Short mmCIF file of C-alpha atoms in Angstrom, two decimals:
data_model
loop_
_atom_site.label_atom_id
_atom_site.label_comp_id
_atom_site.label_asym_id
_atom_site.label_seq_id
_atom_site.Cartn_x
_atom_site.Cartn_y
_atom_site.Cartn_z
CA MET A 21 23.01 -8.23 12.12
CA THR A 22 21.14 -9.23 15.46
CA ALA A 23 17.88 -9.19 14.83
CA GLY A 24 15.81 -6.83 17.13
CA PRO A 25 13.16 -8.36 19.96
CA ALA A 26 9.92 -9.54 18.96
CA PRO A 27 6.90 -6.93 19.02
CA THR A 28 4.88 -6.72 22.13
CA GLY A 29 1.19 -5.85 22.81
CA PRO A 30 -1.98 -7.50 24.20
CA ILE A 31 -4.07 -9.71 22.33
CA ARG A 32 -7.26 -8.52 20.93
CA TRP A 33 -9.76 -10.34 18.69
CA ASP A 34 -9.74 -8.89 15.19
CA LEU A 35 -13.83 -7.78 14.70
CA VAL A 36 -13.32 -7.55 11.24
CA SER A 37 -13.76 -11.28 11.20
CA PRO A 38 -16.44 -11.87 13.61
CA ALA A 39 -16.18 -15.66 13.18
CA GLN A 40 -13.12 -15.59 15.24
CA LEU A 41 -15.32 -14.82 18.34
CA GLY A 42 -17.21 -18.09 18.25
CA THR A 43 -19.83 -17.99 20.88
CA LEU A 44 -18.12 -15.63 23.11
CA LEU A 45 -20.68 -13.20 22.11
CA ASP A 46 -23.54 -15.15 22.25
CA ALA A 47 -25.39 -14.42 25.62
CA VAL A 48 -24.22 -10.87 25.77
CA PRO A 49 -27.10 -8.59 25.58
CA GLU A 50 -27.54 -5.85 22.78
CA PRO A 51 -25.56 -2.64 24.10
CA ASP A 52 -27.33 0.92 24.73
CA LEU A 53 -25.58 3.02 21.94
CA TRP A 54 -26.83 6.39 23.14
CA PHE A 55 -23.53 7.92 22.27
CA LEU A 56 -23.51 6.42 18.47
CA PRO A 57 -24.21 9.84 17.05
CA GLU A 58 -21.26 11.79 18.52
CA LEU A 59 -19.05 8.49 17.94
CA LEU A 60 -19.82 8.74 14.29
CA GLU A 61 -19.03 12.51 14.12
CA CYS A 62 -16.08 11.74 15.89
CA ALA A 63 -14.67 9.09 13.26
CA GLY A 64 -15.95 10.98 10.30
CA LYS A 65 -13.84 14.09 11.55
CA VAL A 66 -10.85 12.01 11.86
CA VAL A 67 -11.07 10.70 8.45
CA ALA A 68 -11.49 13.84 7.07
CA ARG A 69 -8.82 15.79 9.01
CA SER A 70 -6.03 13.06 8.15
CA ALA A 71 -4.88 14.57 5.04
CA ASP A 72 -5.30 11.24 3.30
CA ALA A 73 -3.00 9.54 5.87
CA ASP A 74 -2.73 5.92 7.24
CA LEU A 75 -4.08 6.04 10.66
CA TYR A 76 -2.42 4.57 13.63
CA PHE A 77 -4.57 4.54 16.97
CA VAL A 78 -2.49 5.17 20.05
CA GLY A 79 -3.36 3.02 23.34
CA ARG A 80 -6.70 1.75 24.26
CA SER A 81 -8.63 5.17 24.29
CA PRO A 82 -9.51 5.16 20.77
CA ASP A 83 -10.67 1.85 20.38
CA SER A 84 -14.18 2.62 19.71
CA ILE A 85 -12.85 4.84 16.75
CA PHE A 86 -10.88 1.99 15.58
CA ASP A 87 -13.40 -0.58 15.60
CA LEU A 88 -16.20 1.61 13.98
CA LEU A 89 -13.89 2.25 11.01
CA SER A 90 -12.41 -0.78 10.65
CA GLY A 91 -15.70 -2.26 9.82
CA ALA A 92 -16.96 0.76 7.66
CA LEU A 93 -13.93 0.96 5.65
CA ALA A 94 -13.60 -2.43 5.11
CA ALA A 95 -15.30 -3.15 1.83
CA THR A 96 -13.49 0.62 0.31
CA THR A 97 -9.86 1.37 -0.74
CA TRP A 98 -9.29 2.23 3.01
CA ARG A 99 -9.86 -1.40 4.49
CA ASP A 100 -6.03 -1.15 5.37
CA ARG A 101 -5.48 2.18 6.63
CA CYS A 102 -6.46 1.64 10.44
CA HIS A 103 -3.71 0.34 12.85
CA ARG A 104 -3.22 -0.15 16.56
CA LEU A 105 -0.54 1.26 18.11
CA ILE A 106 -0.29 -0.38 21.71
CA LEU A 107 1.62 2.32 23.72
CA SER A 108 1.77 4.43 26.85
CA LEU A 109 3.85 7.02 27.62
CA TRP A 110 3.11 9.39 30.34
CA SER A 111 6.19 8.81 32.09
CA ASP A 112 9.52 10.95 31.07
CA PRO A 113 11.18 9.10 27.72
CA ASP A 114 14.68 9.96 29.46
CA ALA A 115 13.76 7.75 32.07
CA LEU A 116 13.34 4.55 30.15
CA THR A 117 16.01 1.96 30.20
CA PRO A 118 18.08 1.04 26.64
CA ALA A 119 16.18 -2.01 26.69
CA GLN A 120 12.52 -0.58 26.64
CA VAL A 121 13.79 1.97 23.80
CA THR A 122 14.71 -1.06 21.61
CA GLN A 123 11.29 -2.77 22.63
CA PHE A 124 9.60 0.30 21.48
CA ARG A 125 11.72 0.97 18.30
CA SER A 126 10.64 -2.71 17.65
CA ASN A 127 7.33 -2.29 17.99
CA LEU A 128 6.99 0.68 15.77
CA SER A 129 9.07 -1.19 13.13
CA HIS A 130 6.57 -4.37 13.14
CA LEU A 131 4.08 -1.47 11.98
CA GLY A 132 6.35 -0.06 9.26
CA ILE A 133 7.19 2.86 11.17
CA THR A 134 10.72 3.52 11.32
CA PRO A 135 13.22 6.59 10.30
CA HIS A 136 13.73 5.66 6.85
CA GLY A 137 10.49 3.73 6.19
CA LEU A 138 8.91 7.57 6.94
CA ALA A 139 11.20 9.03 4.70
CA ARG A 140 10.12 6.75 1.65
CA ARG A 141 6.75 6.34 2.53
CA GLN A 142 4.09 8.19 0.00
CA ARG A 143 1.61 8.38 2.10
CA PRO A 144 1.70 10.51 5.53
CA VAL A 145 1.28 8.82 9.06
CA ALA A 146 -1.24 9.98 11.12
CA PHE A 147 -1.47 9.13 14.99
CA VAL A 148 -4.82 9.17 16.59
CA ASP A 149 -5.56 9.47 20.45
CA LEU A 150 -7.93 11.11 22.68
CA VAL A 151 -5.63 14.05 24.25
CA TYR A 152 -5.84 15.88 27.59
CA GLY A 153 -2.65 17.71 27.86
CA GLY A 154 -1.01 16.21 24.97
CA ARG A 155 1.97 14.23 27.15
CA THR A 156 1.63 10.81 25.32
CA TYR A 157 2.12 12.68 21.80
CA GLU A 158 4.86 14.85 23.35
CA ASN A 159 6.69 11.83 24.33
CA LEU A 160 6.19 9.75 21.15
CA PHE A 161 7.40 12.86 19.21
CA TYR A 162 10.38 13.22 21.36
CA LEU A 163 11.15 9.04 20.84
CA LEU A 164 10.59 9.43 17.14
CA ARG A 165 12.80 12.58 16.81
CA ARG A 166 15.74 11.15 18.61
CA TRP A 167 15.25 7.68 16.60
CA ILE A 168 15.54 9.83 13.20
CA SER A 169 18.57 11.82 14.67
CA GLU A 170 20.54 8.56 15.72
CA GLU A 171 19.84 7.21 12.19
CA ARG A 172 20.74 10.21 9.86
CA ALA A 173 17.48 9.93 8.57
CA ALA A 174 16.25 12.85 6.44
CA TRP A 175 13.73 14.84 9.07
CA SER A 176 13.23 17.62 6.68
CA VAL A 177 11.31 15.02 4.58
CA ILE A 178 10.02 12.82 7.53
CA ARG A 179 8.52 16.03 9.40
CA THR A 180 5.96 16.13 6.30
CA LYS A 181 4.92 12.41 6.64
CA VAL A 182 3.72 12.56 10.34
CA ARG A 183 0.75 14.07 11.98
CA PHE A 184 -0.90 14.04 14.92
CA ILE A 185 -4.87 13.89 15.24
CA GLY A 186 -5.82 14.88 18.99
CA ILE A 187 -9.46 14.07 20.03
CA THR A 188 -10.73 16.57 22.64
CA ALA A 189 -14.05 17.17 24.86
CA ARG A 190 -16.00 19.65 22.88
CA THR A 191 -16.00 23.38 24.29
CA LYS A 192 -17.23 26.66 23.40
CA THR A 193 -15.03 28.21 20.70
CA SER A 194 -13.15 31.37 21.76
CA PRO A 195 -9.62 33.13 21.01
CA ASN A 196 -9.03 32.42 24.76
CA THR A 197 -9.78 28.62 24.05
CA TRP A 198 -6.90 26.33 25.34
CA CYS A 199 -5.93 24.00 22.64
CA TRP A 200 -3.56 20.71 23.15
CA TYR A 201 -1.57 21.45 19.91
CA GLN A 202 -0.45 24.72 21.07
CA ALA A 203 -14.22 2.03 23.56
CA ALA A 204 -16.41 -0.68 22.62
CA PRO A 205 -15.63 -3.90 20.49
CA TRP A 206 -19.37 -4.12 19.21
CA ALA A 207 -18.51 -0.98 17.12
CA THR A 208 -17.49 -3.09 14.02
CA ALA A 209 -20.73 -4.49 13.31
CA TYR A 210 -22.57 -1.25 13.40
CA GLY A 211 -19.84 -0.10 11.14
CA ARG A 212 -20.55 -2.30 8.70
CA SER A 213 -24.02 -1.93 8.18
CA PRO A 214 -25.77 0.19 5.70
CA GLU A 215 -26.76 2.72 8.41
CA GLY A 216 -23.23 3.00 9.82
CA ARG A 217 -21.47 3.64 6.36
CA ALA A 218 -24.15 6.10 5.72
CA GLY A 219 -23.70 8.07 8.97
CA LEU A 220 -20.05 8.13 8.42
CA ALA A 221 -20.19 9.33 5.04
CA ALA A 222 -22.45 11.92 6.21
CA ALA A 223 -20.40 12.94 9.37
CA ILE A 224 -17.43 13.39 6.54
CA THR A 225 -19.17 15.45 3.88
CA GLY A 226 -19.68 18.39 6.63
CA GLU A 227 -16.45 18.46 6.81
CA PRO A 228 -14.27 21.55 4.99
CA THR A 229 -12.04 18.83 3.73
CA MET A 230 -14.85 17.47 1.42
CA ARG A 231 -13.43 19.68 -1.58
CA GLN A 232 -10.56 17.74 -1.70
CA PRO A 233 -10.86 14.66 -4.33
CA TRP A 234 -9.66 11.81 -1.94
CA VAL A 235 -12.38 12.90 0.66
CA ARG A 236 -15.17 12.97 -1.84
CA SER A 237 -14.00 9.41 -3.42
CA LEU A 238 -13.98 7.93 -0.13
CA VAL A 239 -17.63 8.81 0.63
CA ASN A 240 -18.73 7.64 -2.59
CA GLU A 241 -17.57 4.43 -1.74
CA LEU A 242 -19.10 4.54 1.89
CA ARG A 243 -22.30 5.40 -0.12
CA ARG A 244 -22.12 1.86 -2.50
CA PRO A 245 -23.84 -1.19 -1.12
CA ILE A 246 -21.30 -3.95 0.00
CA THR A 247 -21.71 -6.70 -2.96
CA THR A 248 -18.95 -9.09 -1.67
CA ARG A 249 -19.21 -11.30 1.03
CA GLN A 250 -16.66 -10.04 3.99
CA THR A 251 -15.16 -12.99 6.13
#
């Protein structure tokens, strides 16, 4: 069997291990976190509405949420739940060359996302992205669905293992509201703080899914103080 191409993607520091940064941020002033309450609320909703899934943050748009959650969840049983999927799919997926499709599949395979892997996994996969018109998600779904068909994997099973979480601008709620489904590296430092973890727990607590056992268990973990040293 011929091995596929190596996964590609931009290099990005692992901010959960700040020692990797060395002195890069020594001269950088502390930023103004004017949007922190909204960021915490958004991150809490992402977790609470994930249906206990592994989270895959698509592209660069949700980086701030990824960083915050990576820090806040680092000392919980959810520490390995957040992943980054470097992907941009605005163009017509049918225009992709065979080499590009192969690279797309290699990148997803590196993250454990394959047709047969999806069919066999216990927890679902939840893709997370900022959404305007849903074009990226539409193309991602199309490419995944085509791959699943070619592999003759069990779509009836896989369709229950894949979710799409869309983050949109808040608007007034009404029956006529249009629905799409019809970025800050320093955020991790705050997420690891007692204030960040407490704020995330409070945001999750306000969600209707709080009655589910997995949500209550995670909130309890976030409320506990971190007693082990994180490297």
